[in-house]
XYZ file of C-alpha atoms in Angstrom:
277
model
C -8.559 62.895 -4.970
C -6.075 60.951 -7.247
C -7.651 59.644 -10.270
C -4.860 56.737 -10.191
C -6.688 55.845 -6.668
C -10.092 55.907 -8.202
C -8.935 53.721 -10.942
C -9.379 51.034 -8.393
C -11.544 52.260 -5.313
C -14.346 54.485 -5.201
C -14.733 54.120 -1.506
C -11.269 54.601 -0.325
C -11.054 58.135 1.449
C -7.428 58.750 2.526
C -6.861 60.732 6.005
C -6.111 64.060 4.480
C -4.104 65.909 7.356
C -4.974 69.274 5.783
C -8.235 68.881 7.551
C -7.863 70.130 11.517
C -10.152 67.174 12.503
C -8.240 64.531 10.320
C -4.936 65.674 12.242
C -6.964 65.395 15.764
C -7.825 61.806 15.262
C -4.491 61.067 13.854
C -3.107 62.503 17.153
C -5.696 60.551 19.270
C -4.768 57.430 17.376
C -1.167 57.779 18.440
C -1.753 58.738 21.867
C -4.039 55.389 22.203
C -1.213 53.310 20.308
C 1.517 54.640 22.491
C -0.550 54.725 25.860
C -1.881 51.592 25.072
C 1.355 50.003 24.619
C 3.004 51.318 27.448
C 0.139 50.554 30.002
C -0.002 47.051 29.094
C 3.818 46.746 28.464
C 4.428 47.717 32.178
C 1.362 45.587 33.733
C 1.959 42.578 31.741
C 5.835 42.591 30.842
C 4.906 41.211 27.704
C 5.675 44.255 25.344
C 5.435 42.467 22.013
C 1.747 41.454 22.882
C 1.256 44.748 24.133
C 2.285 46.340 21.089
C -0.350 44.266 18.958
C -3.113 44.996 21.512
C -2.327 48.470 21.430
C -2.551 48.523 17.520
C -5.765 46.816 17.375
C -7.276 48.973 19.933
C -5.949 52.204 18.165
C -7.621 50.775 15.311
C -10.933 50.200 16.933
C -10.705 53.792 18.370
C -10.245 55.257 14.601
C -13.001 52.799 13.219
C -15.579 54.298 15.871
C -14.714 57.679 14.354
C -14.923 56.459 10.887
C -18.124 54.946 11.434
C -19.907 57.954 12.852
C -18.381 60.121 10.071
C -20.256 57.960 7.448
C -23.353 57.536 9.488
C -24.058 61.292 10.097
C -21.490 63.207 7.562
C -22.804 66.653 8.901
C -21.890 66.243 12.341
C -18.035 65.935 11.966
C -17.176 66.651 15.826
C -19.769 64.254 17.127
C -17.225 61.566 15.556
C -14.860 62.340 18.379
C -17.514 61.285 20.792
C -17.735 58.057 19.212
C -13.797 57.341 19.565
C -14.271 58.411 23.308
C -16.762 55.862 23.859
C -15.004 53.263 22.050
C -12.213 54.105 24.250
C -14.120 53.449 27.010
C -16.005 50.567 25.661
C -12.270 48.819 25.345
C -12.057 48.437 28.998
C -15.242 46.779 29.135
C -15.771 44.803 26.176
C -12.129 43.970 25.234
C -10.839 44.200 21.615
C -13.606 44.214 18.913
C -13.891 42.480 15.558
C -11.821 44.458 13.439
C -12.287 42.554 10.416
C -16.313 42.806 10.883
C -16.136 46.386 11.239
C -14.456 47.189 8.018
C -16.915 44.942 6.671
C -19.774 47.347 7.821
C -17.651 50.197 6.930
C -17.081 49.070 3.666
C -20.914 48.246 3.134
C -21.841 51.701 4.409
C -19.325 53.653 2.061
C -20.721 51.405 -0.740
C -24.185 52.521 0.067
C -23.695 56.089 1.086
C -21.062 57.097 -1.802
C -19.658 60.159 0.332
C -16.671 60.184 -2.158
C -19.059 61.195 -4.775
C -18.457 57.758 -6.860
C -19.600 54.405 -7.163
C -17.730 51.337 -5.899
C -15.297 49.788 -8.408
C -15.318 45.970 -8.882
C -12.207 45.830 -6.775
C -14.074 47.515 -3.908
C -16.961 44.871 -4.151
C -14.496 41.962 -4.511
C -12.668 42.962 -1.354
C -16.023 43.597 0.589
C -17.166 40.114 -0.350
C -13.685 38.619 0.188
C -13.834 40.032 3.481
C -17.132 38.750 4.213
C -16.596 35.290 2.947
C -13.756 35.020 5.163
C -15.757 35.879 8.246
C -18.406 33.312 6.812
C -15.763 30.719 6.789
C -15.173 31.138 10.682
C -19.035 30.733 11.130
C -20.117 34.386 10.860
C -22.619 34.342 7.782
C -24.311 37.497 8.938
C -21.640 39.883 7.353
C -21.866 38.010 3.880
C -25.660 38.888 4.177
C -24.935 42.175 4.810
C -22.208 42.641 2.157
C -25.098 41.285 -0.540
C -27.540 43.596 0.844
C -25.253 46.577 0.321
C -24.367 45.590 -3.397
C -27.667 44.829 -4.297
C -29.047 48.314 -2.727
C -26.360 50.060 -4.329
C -27.691 49.315 -7.885
C -31.397 49.907 -6.770
C -30.923 53.338 -5.164
C -30.660 56.406 -7.498
C -29.088 56.468 -9.743
C -30.413 53.007 -10.747
C -28.121 50.376 -11.922
C -29.888 47.382 -11.936
C -26.880 45.256 -13.573
C -24.601 46.567 -10.650
C -27.317 45.059 -8.304
C -27.567 41.917 -10.243
C -23.703 41.600 -10.429
C -23.261 42.369 -6.738
C -25.940 39.651 -5.570
C -24.854 37.082 -8.007
C -21.310 37.334 -7.037
C -22.274 36.865 -3.277
C -24.411 34.056 -4.019
C -21.508 32.648 -5.883
C -19.148 33.159 -3.457
C -21.679 31.486 -0.830
C -22.163 28.569 -2.841
C -18.664 27.857 -3.273
C -17.709 28.089 0.558
C -20.802 26.294 1.528
C -19.362 23.105 1.487
C -16.247 24.090 3.376
C -17.619 26.327 5.864
C -18.382 25.231 9.407
C -22.001 25.605 10.617
C -22.885 29.034 11.319
C -22.410 30.275 15.052
C -25.261 28.680 17.429
C -27.907 30.823 17.802
C -27.532 31.998 21.492
C -30.137 34.972 22.210
C -29.705 36.763 25.339
C -32.590 39.003 26.271
C -30.472 41.657 27.976
C -28.181 42.089 25.137
C -30.990 42.193 22.937
C -32.906 45.057 24.944
C -29.326 46.953 25.298
C -29.351 47.143 21.387
C -32.744 48.105 20.956
C -32.302 50.932 23.511
C -29.288 51.796 21.677
C -30.992 51.712 18.523
C -33.583 53.942 19.750
C -31.110 56.390 20.612
C -29.399 56.294 17.089
C -33.284 57.132 15.922
C -32.532 60.854 15.700
C -29.511 60.537 13.291
C -31.820 58.881 11.153
C -34.411 61.377 11.070
C -31.617 64.233 10.770
C -30.106 63.458 7.552
C -33.004 64.249 5.543
C -31.275 66.805 4.576
C -27.267 67.016 4.457
C -25.021 69.801 4.047
C -22.065 67.741 3.331
C -20.805 67.166 0.094
C -19.076 64.410 -1.973
C -15.342 64.342 -1.594
C -14.651 64.228 -5.257
C -17.700 65.805 -6.689
C -18.571 68.585 -4.302
C -22.243 67.497 -4.877
C -24.684 67.124 -1.814
C -24.719 63.638 -0.677
C -28.194 61.855 -1.297
C -30.110 61.405 1.980
C -31.641 58.104 0.678
C -28.429 56.335 0.233
C -27.038 57.762 3.692
C -30.280 56.703 5.399
C -29.804 53.218 3.648
C -26.228 52.604 5.073
C -27.548 54.077 8.381
C -30.184 51.340 8.624
C -27.877 48.568 7.223
C -25.406 49.183 9.973
C -28.143 49.124 12.619
C -29.663 45.827 11.256
C -26.179 44.205 11.182
C -26.122 45.191 15.066
C -29.309 44.077 16.001
C -28.827 40.896 14.083
C -25.649 40.103 15.575
C -26.995 40.791 19.239
C -29.930 38.640 18.553
C -27.735 35.775 17.396
C -24.698 36.034 19.508
C -25.987 38.093 22.690
C -23.077 40.098 24.521
C -20.376 38.435 22.215
C -22.072 39.834 19.300
C -22.440 43.441 21.096
C -18.961 43.439 21.944
C -17.696 42.214 18.622
C -19.115 45.402 17.154
C -18.627 47.666 20.024
C -17.068 50.609 18.020
C -20.340 50.509 15.491
C -22.250 50.805 18.788
C -20.370 53.685 19.869
C -20.736 55.608 16.516
C -24.776 55.251 16.532
C -24.551 56.217 19.977
C -22.525 59.457 19.266
C -24.757 59.918 16.200
C -27.784 59.773 17.599
C -27.123 61.726 20.848
C -25.333 64.605 18.661
C -28.441 64.912 16.869
C -30.818 64.827 19.602
C -28.614 67.603 21.582
C -28.147 69.868 18.471
C -24.595 69.663 18.787
C -21.297 68.357 16.909
C -21.792 70.445 13.514
């Protein structure tokens, strides 16, 4: 990995096309982009709007793949199942919340350190910035998610309590600064069916939680084995985020994080079936 990049970011993982799986996901994203644009364009006649939709759809499919790779690093092929489920999910739920998915992805990477190095202050600012922006729109859950990730990052081995304190302090200051101008949080709209579906998906994800007790994957930059406790922390935080949003906003919350649910479903089923390594 370029040392110049690591000066700015400890969580960035550029898509190295030397790896076959990276080429495959790149090809799939292009197919979704072009196919989605043509299908929407011919259907609606609004080609510019179709291009925007196709771009976001392709990004959603990619994020499902990327999230699955972070949730279970040992099962790289299962990530393509996540991409496929997300592609199907687009027809049911529509476009998800792209910014929200980036917050979840960054939070997981801060915790699991799949690059092998710690998040930089710029990474923390980026995560908090996105979360604060979503909080300004009434989605305070993502700010809590970001604060929890930064706090846990300093508490997990190798411990760095100053890092934990700085991350939590920055989150609290940011929340205090926008509390006067942010709207009220989105109304509490629990829906039993949506929550039940989220719980069922969480149960299907459980094998992945157990499966990462022993990891073979090594970190990108250091070639050292990933720490299971960190990967599991990222898994639990992602699951809590999904369940929290499902509890708070019902079906709309499930749809907002649809690619995350696709990733968790694929990771859990992959471990249950013993395939995807």
